[in-house]
PDB file of C-alpha atoms in Angstrom:
ATOM      1  CA  MET U 166     -15.258  42.067  24.899  1.00  0.00           C
ATOM      2  CA  HIS U 167     -15.312  43.458  28.403  1.00  0.00           C
ATOM      3  CA  HIS U 168     -18.322  45.394  29.698  1.00  0.00           C
ATOM      4  CA  GLU U 169     -18.634  46.196  33.378  1.00  0.00           C
ATOM      5  CA  ASP U 170     -18.248  42.817  35.114  1.00  0.00           C
ATOM      6  CA  ILE U 171     -19.076  40.750  32.027  1.00  0.00           C
ATOM      7  CA  GLN U 172     -16.202  39.308  30.024  1.00  0.00           C
ATOM      8  CA  LEU U 173     -16.480  37.420  26.708  1.00  0.00           C
ATOM      9  CA  ASN U 174     -13.504  35.753  25.057  1.00  0.00           C
ATOM     10  CA  VAL U 175     -13.652  34.672  21.410  1.00  0.00           C
ATOM     11  CA  LEU U 176     -10.930  32.626  19.774  1.00  0.00           C
ATOM     12  CA  VAL U 177     -11.238  32.420  15.974  1.00  0.00           C
ATOM     13  CA  TYR U 178      -9.412  29.860  13.855  1.00  0.00           C
ATOM     14  CA  VAL U 179     -10.465  29.786  10.175  1.00  0.00           C
ATOM     15  CA  ASP U 180     -14.162  28.870  10.531  1.00  0.00           C
ATOM     16  CA  ASP U 181     -14.106  27.655  14.141  1.00  0.00           C
ATOM     17  CA  LEU U 182     -14.941  29.748  17.190  1.00  0.00           C
ATOM     18  CA  ILE U 183     -14.354  29.117  20.861  1.00  0.00           C
ATOM     19  CA  ILE U 184     -16.491  31.373  23.007  1.00  0.00           C
ATOM     20  CA  SER U 185     -15.938  31.629  26.741  1.00  0.00           C
ATOM     21  CA  GLY U 186     -16.709  34.099  29.460  1.00  0.00           C
ATOM     22  CA  ASN U 187     -17.832  34.669  32.996  1.00  0.00           C
ATOM     23  CA  ASP U 188     -21.550  35.218  32.257  1.00  0.00           C
ATOM     24  CA  HIS U 189     -23.545  32.314  30.771  1.00  0.00           C
ATOM     25  CA  GLU U 190     -26.442  34.570  29.696  1.00  0.00           C
ATOM     26  CA  ALA U 191     -24.077  36.914  27.826  1.00  0.00           C
ATOM     27  CA  ILE U 192     -22.516  33.930  26.041  1.00  0.00           C
ATOM     28  CA  VAL U 193     -25.961  32.657  24.986  1.00  0.00           C
ATOM     29  CA  LYS U 194     -26.967  36.128  23.722  1.00  0.00           C
ATOM     30  CA  PHE U 195     -23.706  36.467  21.805  1.00  0.00           C
ATOM     31  CA  LYS U 196     -24.112  33.032  20.185  1.00  0.00           C
ATOM     32  CA  THR U 197     -27.727  33.904  19.259  1.00  0.00           C
ATOM     33  CA  TYR U 198     -26.551  37.163  17.687  1.00  0.00           C
ATOM     34  CA  LEU U 199     -23.844  35.345  15.702  1.00  0.00           C
ATOM     35  CA  SER U 200     -26.387  32.728  14.551  1.00  0.00           C
ATOM     36  CA  GLU U 201     -28.598  35.506  13.183  1.00  0.00           C
ATOM     37  CA  CYS U 202     -25.654  36.991  11.244  1.00  0.00           C
ATOM     38  CA  PHE U 203     -23.941  33.777  10.087  1.00  0.00           C
ATOM     39  CA  HIS U 204     -24.765  30.133   9.476  1.00  0.00           C
ATOM     40  CA  MET U 205     -23.478  28.528  12.675  1.00  0.00           C
ATOM     41  CA  LYS U 206     -23.606  25.178  14.402  1.00  0.00           C
ATOM     42  CA  ASP U 207     -23.132  25.067  18.171  1.00  0.00           C
ATOM     43  CA  LEU U 208     -21.080  21.974  19.028  1.00  0.00           C
ATOM     44  CA  GLY U 209     -21.597  22.400  22.762  1.00  0.00           C
ATOM     45  CA  THR U 210     -18.903  22.074  25.379  1.00  0.00           C
ATOM     46  CA  LEU U 211     -15.373  22.110  23.948  1.00  0.00           C
ATOM     47  CA  LYS U 212     -13.883  18.610  23.748  1.00  0.00           C
ATOM     48  CA  TYR U 213     -11.285  18.813  20.929  1.00  0.00           C
ATOM     49  CA  PHE U 214      -9.681  21.750  19.145  1.00  0.00           C
ATOM     50  CA  LEU U 215      -6.742  21.636  16.715  1.00  0.00           C
ATOM     51  CA  GLY U 216      -5.758  18.156  17.893  1.00  0.00           C
ATOM     52  CA  ILE U 217      -5.920  19.120  21.559  1.00  0.00           C
ATOM     53  CA  GLU U 218      -8.236  17.213  23.883  1.00  0.00           C
ATOM     54  CA  VAL U 219      -9.932  19.412  26.472  1.00  0.00           C
ATOM     55  CA  ALA U 220     -11.036  17.708  29.698  1.00  0.00           C
ATOM     56  CA  ARG U 221     -12.590  19.311  32.749  1.00  0.00           C
ATOM     57  CA  ASN U 222     -12.793  18.279  36.379  1.00  0.00           C
ATOM     58  CA  LEU U 223     -13.209  19.999  39.732  1.00  0.00           C
ATOM     59  CA  GLU U 224      -9.565  21.093  39.707  1.00  0.00           C
ATOM     60  CA  GLY U 225      -9.787  22.896  36.368  1.00  0.00           C
ATOM     61  CA  ILE U 226      -9.146  22.322  32.673  1.00  0.00           C
ATOM     62  CA  PHE U 227      -6.675  19.755  31.350  1.00  0.00           C
ATOM     63  CA  LEU U 228      -5.248  19.983  27.797  1.00  0.00           C
ATOM     64  CA  CYS U 229      -3.776  16.863  26.203  1.00  0.00           C
ATOM     65  CA  GLN U 230      -2.526  15.846  22.747  1.00  0.00           C
ATOM     66  CA  ARG U 231      -2.729  12.096  23.390  1.00  0.00           C
ATOM     67  CA  LYS U 232      -5.398  11.459  20.742  1.00  0.00           C
ATOM     68  CA  TYR U 233      -3.447  13.513  18.174  1.00  0.00           C
ATOM     69  CA  ALA U 234      -0.244  11.548  18.840  1.00  0.00           C
ATOM     70  CA  LEU U 235      -2.138   8.230  18.722  1.00  0.00           C
ATOM     71  CA  ASP U 236      -3.716   9.259  15.393  1.00  0.00           C
ATOM     72  CA  ILE U 237      -0.226   9.941  13.989  1.00  0.00           C
ATOM     73  CA  LEU U 238       1.035   6.580  15.272  1.00  0.00           C
ATOM     74  CA  SER U 239      -1.984   4.845  13.750  1.00  0.00           C
ATOM     75  CA  GLU U 240      -1.543   6.637  10.425  1.00  0.00           C
ATOM     76  CA  VAL U 241       2.056   5.428  10.069  1.00  0.00           C
ATOM     77  CA  GLY U 242       1.282   1.925  11.382  1.00  0.00           C
ATOM     78  CA  LEU U 243       3.224   2.200  14.639  1.00  0.00           C
ATOM     79  CA  LEU U 244       0.456   1.772  17.216  1.00  0.00           C
ATOM     80  CA  GLY U 245       1.972  -1.511  18.425  1.00  0.00           C
ATOM     81  CA  ALA U 246       5.516  -0.119  18.655  1.00  0.00           C
ATOM     82  CA  LYS U 247       7.202  -0.199  22.025  1.00  0.00           C
ATOM     83  CA  PRO U 248       8.777   2.990  23.422  1.00  0.00           C
ATOM     84  CA  ALA U 249      12.550   3.223  23.721  1.00  0.00           C
ATOM     85  CA  SER U 250      14.503   5.275  26.218  1.00  0.00           C
ATOM     86  CA  ILE U 251      16.566   6.684  23.339  1.00  0.00           C
ATOM     87  CA  PRO U 252      15.561   6.881  19.649  1.00  0.00           C
ATOM     88  CA  VAL U 253      18.685   5.121  18.249  1.00  0.00           C
ATOM     89  CA  GLU U 254      21.040   2.528  19.657  1.00  0.00           C
ATOM     90  CA  GLN U 255      24.041   4.245  21.222  1.00  0.00           C
ATOM     91  CA  HIS U 256      27.355   4.060  19.323  1.00  0.00           C
ATOM     92  CA  HIS U 257      25.646   2.446  16.324  1.00  0.00           C
ATOM     93  CA  ARG U 258      27.720   2.688  13.137  1.00  0.00           C
ATOM     94  CA  LEU U 259      25.854   3.170   9.895  1.00  0.00           C
ATOM     95  CA  ALA U 260      26.989   1.114   6.915  1.00  0.00           C
ATOM     96  CA  LEU U 261      27.014   2.206   3.293  1.00  0.00           C
ATOM     97  CA  ALA U 262      24.144   0.824   1.227  1.00  0.00           C
ATOM     98  CA  ASN U 263      25.343  -1.603  -1.448  1.00  0.00           C
ATOM     99  CA  GLY U 264      22.052  -2.040  -3.315  1.00  0.00           C
ATOM    100  CA  ARG U 265      20.426   0.183  -5.893  1.00  0.00           C
ATOM    101  CA  PHE U 266      18.245   3.177  -5.010  1.00  0.00           C
ATOM    102  CA  LEU U 267      14.479   2.780  -4.986  1.00  0.00           C
ATOM    103  CA  ASP U 268      12.695   3.861  -8.150  1.00  0.00           C
ATOM    104  CA  ASP U 269      10.816   7.158  -8.099  1.00  0.00           C
ATOM    105  CA  PRO U 270       7.273   6.397  -9.316  1.00  0.00           C
ATOM    106  CA  ASN U 271       6.810   9.897 -10.815  1.00  0.00           C
ATOM    107  CA  GLY U 272      10.362  10.380 -12.019  1.00  0.00           C
ATOM    108  CA  THR U 273      10.436  13.831 -10.404  1.00  0.00           C
ATOM    109  CA  GLY U 274      11.895  13.107  -6.979  1.00  0.00           C
ATOM    110  CA  ASP U 275       8.906  14.889  -5.407  1.00  0.00           C
ATOM    111  CA  SER U 276       7.222  11.811  -3.976  1.00  0.00           C
ATOM    112  CA  TRP U 277      10.346  10.755  -2.082  1.00  0.00           C
ATOM    113  CA  ALA U 278      10.918  14.306  -0.834  1.00  0.00           C
ATOM    114  CA  ILE U 279       7.315  14.455   0.411  1.00  0.00           C
ATOM    115  CA  LEU U 280       7.656  11.048   2.075  1.00  0.00           C
ATOM    116  CA  SER U 281      10.898  12.168   3.727  1.00  0.00           C
ATOM    117  CA  ILE U 282       9.298  15.390   4.972  1.00  0.00           C
ATOM    118  CA  SER U 283       6.203  13.495   6.196  1.00  0.00           C
ATOM    119  CA  VAL U 284       8.254  10.943   8.108  1.00  0.00           C
ATOM    120  CA  SER U 285      10.454  13.709   9.555  1.00  0.00           C
ATOM    121  CA  LEU U 286       7.389  15.681  10.630  1.00  0.00           C
ATOM    122  CA  VAL U 287       5.770  12.667  12.284  1.00  0.00           C
ATOM    123  CA  LEU U 288       8.982  11.783  14.087  1.00  0.00           C
ATOM    124  CA  SER U 289       9.491  15.336  15.313  1.00  0.00           C
ATOM    125  CA  TYR U 290       5.913  15.425  16.662  1.00  0.00           C
ATOM    126  CA  LEU U 291       6.382  12.092  18.394  1.00  0.00           C
ATOM    127  CA  ILE U 292       9.699  13.093  19.937  1.00  0.00           C
ATOM    128  CA  VAL U 293       8.159  16.284  21.314  1.00  0.00           C
ATOM    129  CA  PHE U 294       5.046  14.603  22.707  1.00  0.00           C
ATOM    130  CA  MET U 295       6.096  11.048  23.571  1.00  0.00           C
ATOM    131  CA  PHE U 296       6.965  11.885  27.170  1.00  0.00           C
ATOM    132  CA  SER U 297       3.630  13.619  27.763  1.00  0.00           C
ATOM    133  CA  LEU U 298       1.603  10.612  26.547  1.00  0.00           C
ATOM    134  CA  SER U 299       1.906   8.792  29.854  1.00  0.00           C
ATOM    135  CA  SER U 300       0.523  11.785  31.766  1.00  0.00           C
ATOM    136  CA  CYS U 301      -2.675  11.964  29.683  1.00  0.00           C
ATOM    137  CA  SER U 302      -5.717  10.116  30.923  1.00  0.00           C
ATOM    138  CA  ASN U 303      -8.746   8.922  28.990  1.00  0.00           C
TER     139      ASN U 303
END
């Protein structure tokens, strides 16, 4: 919304709202209006949104996904893992497996496909964000 010199910005994601603007009184009035129309809970100053940490200082706003990446590492039990300059040893030759395949607990193949997709997703997130972890501060 933009009226004269007052600007309100509203970002909506499912049932979450981020409201910002250049006029504190207009923001308060807008939040009061929304509270009268809908059941709302004001969580105060934005700290986290969709896995993104929001930090403020005198220089501006800093966005960081450190906590999100650490949560993923914790979930897969790799918090104590040490970083490597490359994900796989160079010139490593893979050998054929001689043992039997693992049993599928459901007999459908779905659980192993889901596990494979989950591990792939976690690894892709970590590869994308692992270099930015060192630049995030707590």
